[in-house]
mmCIF file of C-alpha atoms in Angstrom:
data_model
loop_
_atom_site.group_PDB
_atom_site.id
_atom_site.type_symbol
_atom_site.label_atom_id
_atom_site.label_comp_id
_atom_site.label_asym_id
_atom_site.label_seq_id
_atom_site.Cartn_x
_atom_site.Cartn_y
_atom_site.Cartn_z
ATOM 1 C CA UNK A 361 -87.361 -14.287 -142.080
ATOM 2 C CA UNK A 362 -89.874 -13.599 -144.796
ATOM 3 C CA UNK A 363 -90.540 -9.819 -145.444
ATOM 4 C CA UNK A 364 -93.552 -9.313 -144.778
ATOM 5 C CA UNK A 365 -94.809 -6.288 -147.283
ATOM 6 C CA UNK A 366 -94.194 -9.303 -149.692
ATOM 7 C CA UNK A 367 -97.474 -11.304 -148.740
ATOM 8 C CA UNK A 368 -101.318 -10.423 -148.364
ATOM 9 C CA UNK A 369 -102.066 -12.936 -145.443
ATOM 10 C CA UNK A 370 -100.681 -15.808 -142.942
ATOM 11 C CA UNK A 371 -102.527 -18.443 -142.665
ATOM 12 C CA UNK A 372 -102.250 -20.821 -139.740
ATOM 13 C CA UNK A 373 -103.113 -24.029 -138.899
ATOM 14 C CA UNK A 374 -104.154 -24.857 -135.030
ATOM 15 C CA UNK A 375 -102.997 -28.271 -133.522
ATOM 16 C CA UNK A 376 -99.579 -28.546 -133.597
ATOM 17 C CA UNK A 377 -98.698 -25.633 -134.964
ATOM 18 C CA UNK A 378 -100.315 -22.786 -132.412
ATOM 19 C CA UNK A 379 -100.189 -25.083 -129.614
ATOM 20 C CA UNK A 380 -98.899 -28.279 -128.411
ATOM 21 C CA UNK A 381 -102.164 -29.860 -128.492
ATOM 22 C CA UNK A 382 -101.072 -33.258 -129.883
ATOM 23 C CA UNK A 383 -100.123 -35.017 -126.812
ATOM 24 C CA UNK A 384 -103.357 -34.247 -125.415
ATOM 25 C CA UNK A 385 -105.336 -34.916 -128.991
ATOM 26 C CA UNK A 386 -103.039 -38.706 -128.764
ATOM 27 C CA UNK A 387 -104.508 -39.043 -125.322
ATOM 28 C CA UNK A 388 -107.867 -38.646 -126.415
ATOM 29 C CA UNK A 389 -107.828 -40.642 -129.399
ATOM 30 C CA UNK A 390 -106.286 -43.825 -127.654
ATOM 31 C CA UNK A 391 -109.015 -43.313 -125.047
ATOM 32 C CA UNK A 392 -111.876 -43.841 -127.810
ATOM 33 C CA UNK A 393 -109.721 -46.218 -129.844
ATOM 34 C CA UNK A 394 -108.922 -48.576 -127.413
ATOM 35 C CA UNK A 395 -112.317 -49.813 -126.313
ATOM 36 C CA UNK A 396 -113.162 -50.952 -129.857
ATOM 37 C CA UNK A 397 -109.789 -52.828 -130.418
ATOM 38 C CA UNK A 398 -108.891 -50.510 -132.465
ATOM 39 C CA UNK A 399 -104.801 -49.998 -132.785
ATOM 40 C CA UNK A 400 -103.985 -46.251 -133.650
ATOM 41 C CA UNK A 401 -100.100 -45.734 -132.695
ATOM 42 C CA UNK A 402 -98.303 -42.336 -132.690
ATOM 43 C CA UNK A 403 -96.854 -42.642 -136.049
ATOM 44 C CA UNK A 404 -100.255 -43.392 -137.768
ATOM 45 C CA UNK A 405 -101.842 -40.521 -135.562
ATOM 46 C CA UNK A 406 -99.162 -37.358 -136.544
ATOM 47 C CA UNK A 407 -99.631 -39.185 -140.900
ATOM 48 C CA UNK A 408 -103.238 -38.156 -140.291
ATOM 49 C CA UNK A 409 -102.892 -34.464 -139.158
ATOM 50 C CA UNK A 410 -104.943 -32.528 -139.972
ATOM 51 C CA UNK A 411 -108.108 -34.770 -141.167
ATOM 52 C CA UNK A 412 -111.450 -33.884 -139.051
ATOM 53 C CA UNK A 413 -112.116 -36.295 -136.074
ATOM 54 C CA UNK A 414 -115.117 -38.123 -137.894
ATOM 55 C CA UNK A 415 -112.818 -38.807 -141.530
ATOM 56 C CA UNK A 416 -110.236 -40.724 -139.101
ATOM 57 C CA UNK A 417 -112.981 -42.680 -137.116
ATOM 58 C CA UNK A 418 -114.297 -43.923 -140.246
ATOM 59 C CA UNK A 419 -111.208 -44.901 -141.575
ATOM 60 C CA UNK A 420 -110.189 -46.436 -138.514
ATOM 61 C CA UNK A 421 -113.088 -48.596 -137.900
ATOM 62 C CA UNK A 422 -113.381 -49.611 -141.844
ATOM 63 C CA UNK A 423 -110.079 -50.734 -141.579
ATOM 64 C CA UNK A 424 -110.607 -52.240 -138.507
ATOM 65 C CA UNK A 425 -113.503 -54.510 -139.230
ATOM 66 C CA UNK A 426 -115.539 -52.844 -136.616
ATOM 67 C CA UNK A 427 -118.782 -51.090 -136.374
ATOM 68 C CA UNK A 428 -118.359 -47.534 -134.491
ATOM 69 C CA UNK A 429 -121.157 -44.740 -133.407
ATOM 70 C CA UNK A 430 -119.072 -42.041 -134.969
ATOM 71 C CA UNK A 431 -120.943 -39.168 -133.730
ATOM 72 C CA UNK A 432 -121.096 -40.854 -130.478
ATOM 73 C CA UNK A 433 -117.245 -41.197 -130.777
ATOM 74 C CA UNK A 434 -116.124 -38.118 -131.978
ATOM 75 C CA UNK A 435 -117.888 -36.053 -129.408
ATOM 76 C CA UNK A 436 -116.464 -38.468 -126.493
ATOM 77 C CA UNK A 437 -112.888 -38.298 -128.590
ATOM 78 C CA UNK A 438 -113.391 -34.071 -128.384
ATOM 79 C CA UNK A 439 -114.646 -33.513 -124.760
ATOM 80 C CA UNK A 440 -111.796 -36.079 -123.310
ATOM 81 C CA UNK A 441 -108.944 -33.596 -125.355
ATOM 82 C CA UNK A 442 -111.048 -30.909 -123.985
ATOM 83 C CA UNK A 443 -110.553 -32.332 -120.382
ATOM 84 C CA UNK A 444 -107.073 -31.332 -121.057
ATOM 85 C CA UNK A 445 -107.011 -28.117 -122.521
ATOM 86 C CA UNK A 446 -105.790 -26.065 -119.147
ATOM 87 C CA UNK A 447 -102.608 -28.099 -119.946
ATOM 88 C CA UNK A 448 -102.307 -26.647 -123.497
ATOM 89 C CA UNK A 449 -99.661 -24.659 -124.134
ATOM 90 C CA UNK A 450 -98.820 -22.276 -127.505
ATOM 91 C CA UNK A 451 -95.761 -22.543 -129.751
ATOM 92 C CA UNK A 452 -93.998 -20.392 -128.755
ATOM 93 C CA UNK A 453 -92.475 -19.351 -131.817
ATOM 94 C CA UNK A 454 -95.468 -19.462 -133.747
ATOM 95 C CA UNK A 455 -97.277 -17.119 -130.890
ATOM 96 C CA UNK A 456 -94.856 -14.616 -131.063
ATOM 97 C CA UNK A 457 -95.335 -14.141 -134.941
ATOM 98 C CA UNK A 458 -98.951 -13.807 -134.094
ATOM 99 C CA UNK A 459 -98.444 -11.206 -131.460
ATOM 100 C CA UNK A 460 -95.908 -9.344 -133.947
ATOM 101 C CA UNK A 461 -97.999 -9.316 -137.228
ATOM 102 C CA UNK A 462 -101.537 -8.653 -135.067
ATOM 103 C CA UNK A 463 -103.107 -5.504 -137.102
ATOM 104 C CA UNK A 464 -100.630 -5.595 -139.569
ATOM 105 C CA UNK A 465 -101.573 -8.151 -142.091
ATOM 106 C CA UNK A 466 -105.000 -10.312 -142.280
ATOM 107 C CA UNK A 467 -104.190 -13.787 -140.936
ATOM 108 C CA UNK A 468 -106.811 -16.683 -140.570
ATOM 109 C CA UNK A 469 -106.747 -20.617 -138.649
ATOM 110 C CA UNK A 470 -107.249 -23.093 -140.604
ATOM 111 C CA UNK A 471 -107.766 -26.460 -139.073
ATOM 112 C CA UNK A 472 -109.077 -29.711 -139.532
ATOM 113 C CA UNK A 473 -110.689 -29.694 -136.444
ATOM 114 C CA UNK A 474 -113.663 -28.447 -135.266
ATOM 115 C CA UNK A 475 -114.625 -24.243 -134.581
ATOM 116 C CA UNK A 476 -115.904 -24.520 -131.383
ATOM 117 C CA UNK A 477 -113.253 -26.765 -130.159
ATOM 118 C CA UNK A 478 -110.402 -24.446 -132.031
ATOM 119 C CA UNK A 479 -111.951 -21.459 -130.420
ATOM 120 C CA UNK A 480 -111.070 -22.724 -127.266
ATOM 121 C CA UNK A 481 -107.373 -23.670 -128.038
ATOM 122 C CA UNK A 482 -106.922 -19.569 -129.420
ATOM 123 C CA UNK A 483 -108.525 -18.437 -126.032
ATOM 124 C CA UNK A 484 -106.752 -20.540 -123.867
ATOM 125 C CA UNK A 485 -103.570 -18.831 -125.632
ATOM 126 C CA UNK A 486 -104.925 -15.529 -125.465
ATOM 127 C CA UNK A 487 -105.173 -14.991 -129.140
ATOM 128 C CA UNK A 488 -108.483 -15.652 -130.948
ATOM 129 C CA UNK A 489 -108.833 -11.773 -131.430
ATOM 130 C CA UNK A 490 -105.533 -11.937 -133.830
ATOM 131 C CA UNK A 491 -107.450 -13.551 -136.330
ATOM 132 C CA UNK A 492 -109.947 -12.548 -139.349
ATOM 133 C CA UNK A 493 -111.728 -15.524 -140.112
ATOM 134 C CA UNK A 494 -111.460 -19.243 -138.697
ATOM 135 C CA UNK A 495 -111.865 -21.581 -141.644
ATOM 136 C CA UNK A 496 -112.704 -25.333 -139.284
ATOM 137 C CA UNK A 497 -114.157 -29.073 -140.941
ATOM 138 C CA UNK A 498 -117.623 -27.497 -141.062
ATOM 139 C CA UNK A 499 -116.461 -25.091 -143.616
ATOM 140 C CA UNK A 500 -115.639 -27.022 -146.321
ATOM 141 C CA UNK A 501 -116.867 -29.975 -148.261
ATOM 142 C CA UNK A 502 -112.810 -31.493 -148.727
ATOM 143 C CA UNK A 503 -109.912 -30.954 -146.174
ATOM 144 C CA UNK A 504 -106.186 -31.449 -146.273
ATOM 145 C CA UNK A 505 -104.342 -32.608 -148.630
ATOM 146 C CA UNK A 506 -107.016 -30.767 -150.594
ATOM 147 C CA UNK A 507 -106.437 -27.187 -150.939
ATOM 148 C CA UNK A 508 -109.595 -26.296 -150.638
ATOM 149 C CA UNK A 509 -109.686 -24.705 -146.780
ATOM 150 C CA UNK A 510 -106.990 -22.684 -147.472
ATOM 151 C CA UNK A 511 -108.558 -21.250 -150.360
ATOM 152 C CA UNK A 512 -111.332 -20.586 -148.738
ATOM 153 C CA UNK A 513 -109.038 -18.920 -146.217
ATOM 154 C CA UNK A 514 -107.632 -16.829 -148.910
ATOM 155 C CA UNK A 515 -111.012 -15.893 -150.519
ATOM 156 C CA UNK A 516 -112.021 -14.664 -146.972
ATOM 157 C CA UNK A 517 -109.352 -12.363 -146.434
ATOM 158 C CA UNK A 518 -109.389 -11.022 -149.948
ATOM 159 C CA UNK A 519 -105.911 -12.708 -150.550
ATOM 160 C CA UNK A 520 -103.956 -14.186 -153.520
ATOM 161 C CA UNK A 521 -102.907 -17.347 -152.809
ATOM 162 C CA UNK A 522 -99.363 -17.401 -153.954
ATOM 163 C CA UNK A 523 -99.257 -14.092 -151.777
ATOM 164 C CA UNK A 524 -100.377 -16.675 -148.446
ATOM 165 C CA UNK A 525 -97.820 -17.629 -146.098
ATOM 166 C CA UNK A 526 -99.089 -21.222 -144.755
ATOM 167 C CA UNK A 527 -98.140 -22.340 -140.940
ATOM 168 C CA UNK A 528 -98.220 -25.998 -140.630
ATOM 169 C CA UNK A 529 -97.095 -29.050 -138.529
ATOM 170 C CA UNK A 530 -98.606 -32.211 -140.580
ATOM 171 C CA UNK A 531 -97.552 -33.321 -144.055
ATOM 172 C CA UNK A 532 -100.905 -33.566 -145.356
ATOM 173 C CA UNK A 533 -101.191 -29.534 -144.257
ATOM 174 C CA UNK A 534 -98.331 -28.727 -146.277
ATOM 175 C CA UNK A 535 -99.427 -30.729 -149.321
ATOM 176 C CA UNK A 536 -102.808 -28.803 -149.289
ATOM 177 C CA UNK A 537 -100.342 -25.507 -149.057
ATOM 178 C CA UNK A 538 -99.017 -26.516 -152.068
ATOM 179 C CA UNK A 539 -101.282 -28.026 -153.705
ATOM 180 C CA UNK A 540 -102.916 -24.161 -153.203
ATOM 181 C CA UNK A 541 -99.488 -22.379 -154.889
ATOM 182 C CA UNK A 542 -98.853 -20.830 -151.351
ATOM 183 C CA UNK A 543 -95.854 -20.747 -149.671
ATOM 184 C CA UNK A 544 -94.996 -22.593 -146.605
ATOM 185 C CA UNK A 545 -93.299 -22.480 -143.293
ATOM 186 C CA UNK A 546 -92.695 -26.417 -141.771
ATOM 187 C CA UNK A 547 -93.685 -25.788 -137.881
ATOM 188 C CA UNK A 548 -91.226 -29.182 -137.494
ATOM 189 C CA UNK A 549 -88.417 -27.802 -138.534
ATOM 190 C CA UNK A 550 -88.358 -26.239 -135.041
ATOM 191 C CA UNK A 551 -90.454 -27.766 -132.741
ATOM 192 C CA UNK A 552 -90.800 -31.160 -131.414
ATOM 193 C CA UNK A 553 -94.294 -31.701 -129.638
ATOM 194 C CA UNK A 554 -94.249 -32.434 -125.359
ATOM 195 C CA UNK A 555 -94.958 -36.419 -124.746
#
């Protein structure tokens, strides 16, 4: 383990990495996808952690060939994961870093998804008061890779970046940790999500 005097924030992504919520998100998505003959498998669906619900709709329907109400979509795509979220359950690990490092050192979400929608995931775990600042899509004009939200993140808490500890379950969420000179913990190394 880290020390933690080392670092001036931890900044965590939601989905995936706070709590399993990518069975459920899966669920969701092949319940809007599937109607438009649209073919989104698992493997495409973890590659494109971490991108906000209307960036994947677009690319998905662009690629394809299909026209798509993505406002209309993305809301249905959020309130069917939402349908689920009494099933949600945290990371364990990850929760129990929270719960340790509450009031100790500044610590932020950032996510791809949306606030309202990540608000609910932190109180269904019983945890939304552990963070400073929720950085969500709305917040930024570029998301993961980009580094962007978690320099926002950092900016927030009044943090250097290469003093940020990133949480993260996607590969696109680690590249924008990077890409931001922070330092990185790979939620996959130790957790596999439920099916």
């Amino acid at each position: 383990m880290w020390p933690i005097q080392d670092f001036d924030a931890l900044l965590f992504d939601c989905d995936g990495t706070l709590a399993d919520t990518m069975p459920a998100h899966f669920r969701a998505w092949r319940a809007v996808t599937q109607p438009h003959g649209i073919t989104f498998d698992e493997e495409r669906f973890y590659g494109m952690g971490g991108r906000p619900t209307r960036d994947i709709l677009a690319t998905l329907s662009a690629e394809a060939g299909v026209l798509v109400d993505i406002d209309r979509a993305a809301d249905d795509k959020e309130a069917r994961f939402l349908a689920q979220i009494d099933g949600v359950l945290p990371i364990r690990h990850v929760v129990d870093v929270i719960r340790r490092c509450r009031g100790v050192i500044p610590m932020a979400v950032v996510t791809g998804g949306y606030r309202d929608v990540c608000r609910r995931i932190l109180d269904r775990l019983g945890i939304t008061d552990a963070f400073t600042t929720i950085v969500a899509s709305e917040d930024t004009s570029t998301h993961k890779p980009d580094p962007e939200p978690f320099l926002e993140a950092a900016r927030r808490l009044g943090a250097r970046p290469d003093r940020c500890v990133v949480w993260e379950d996607s590969s696109l969420g680690i590249e924008a940790a990077r890409r931001a000179g922070m330092h990185w913990v790979d939620v996959r190394s130790f957790h596999t999500p439920a099916r």
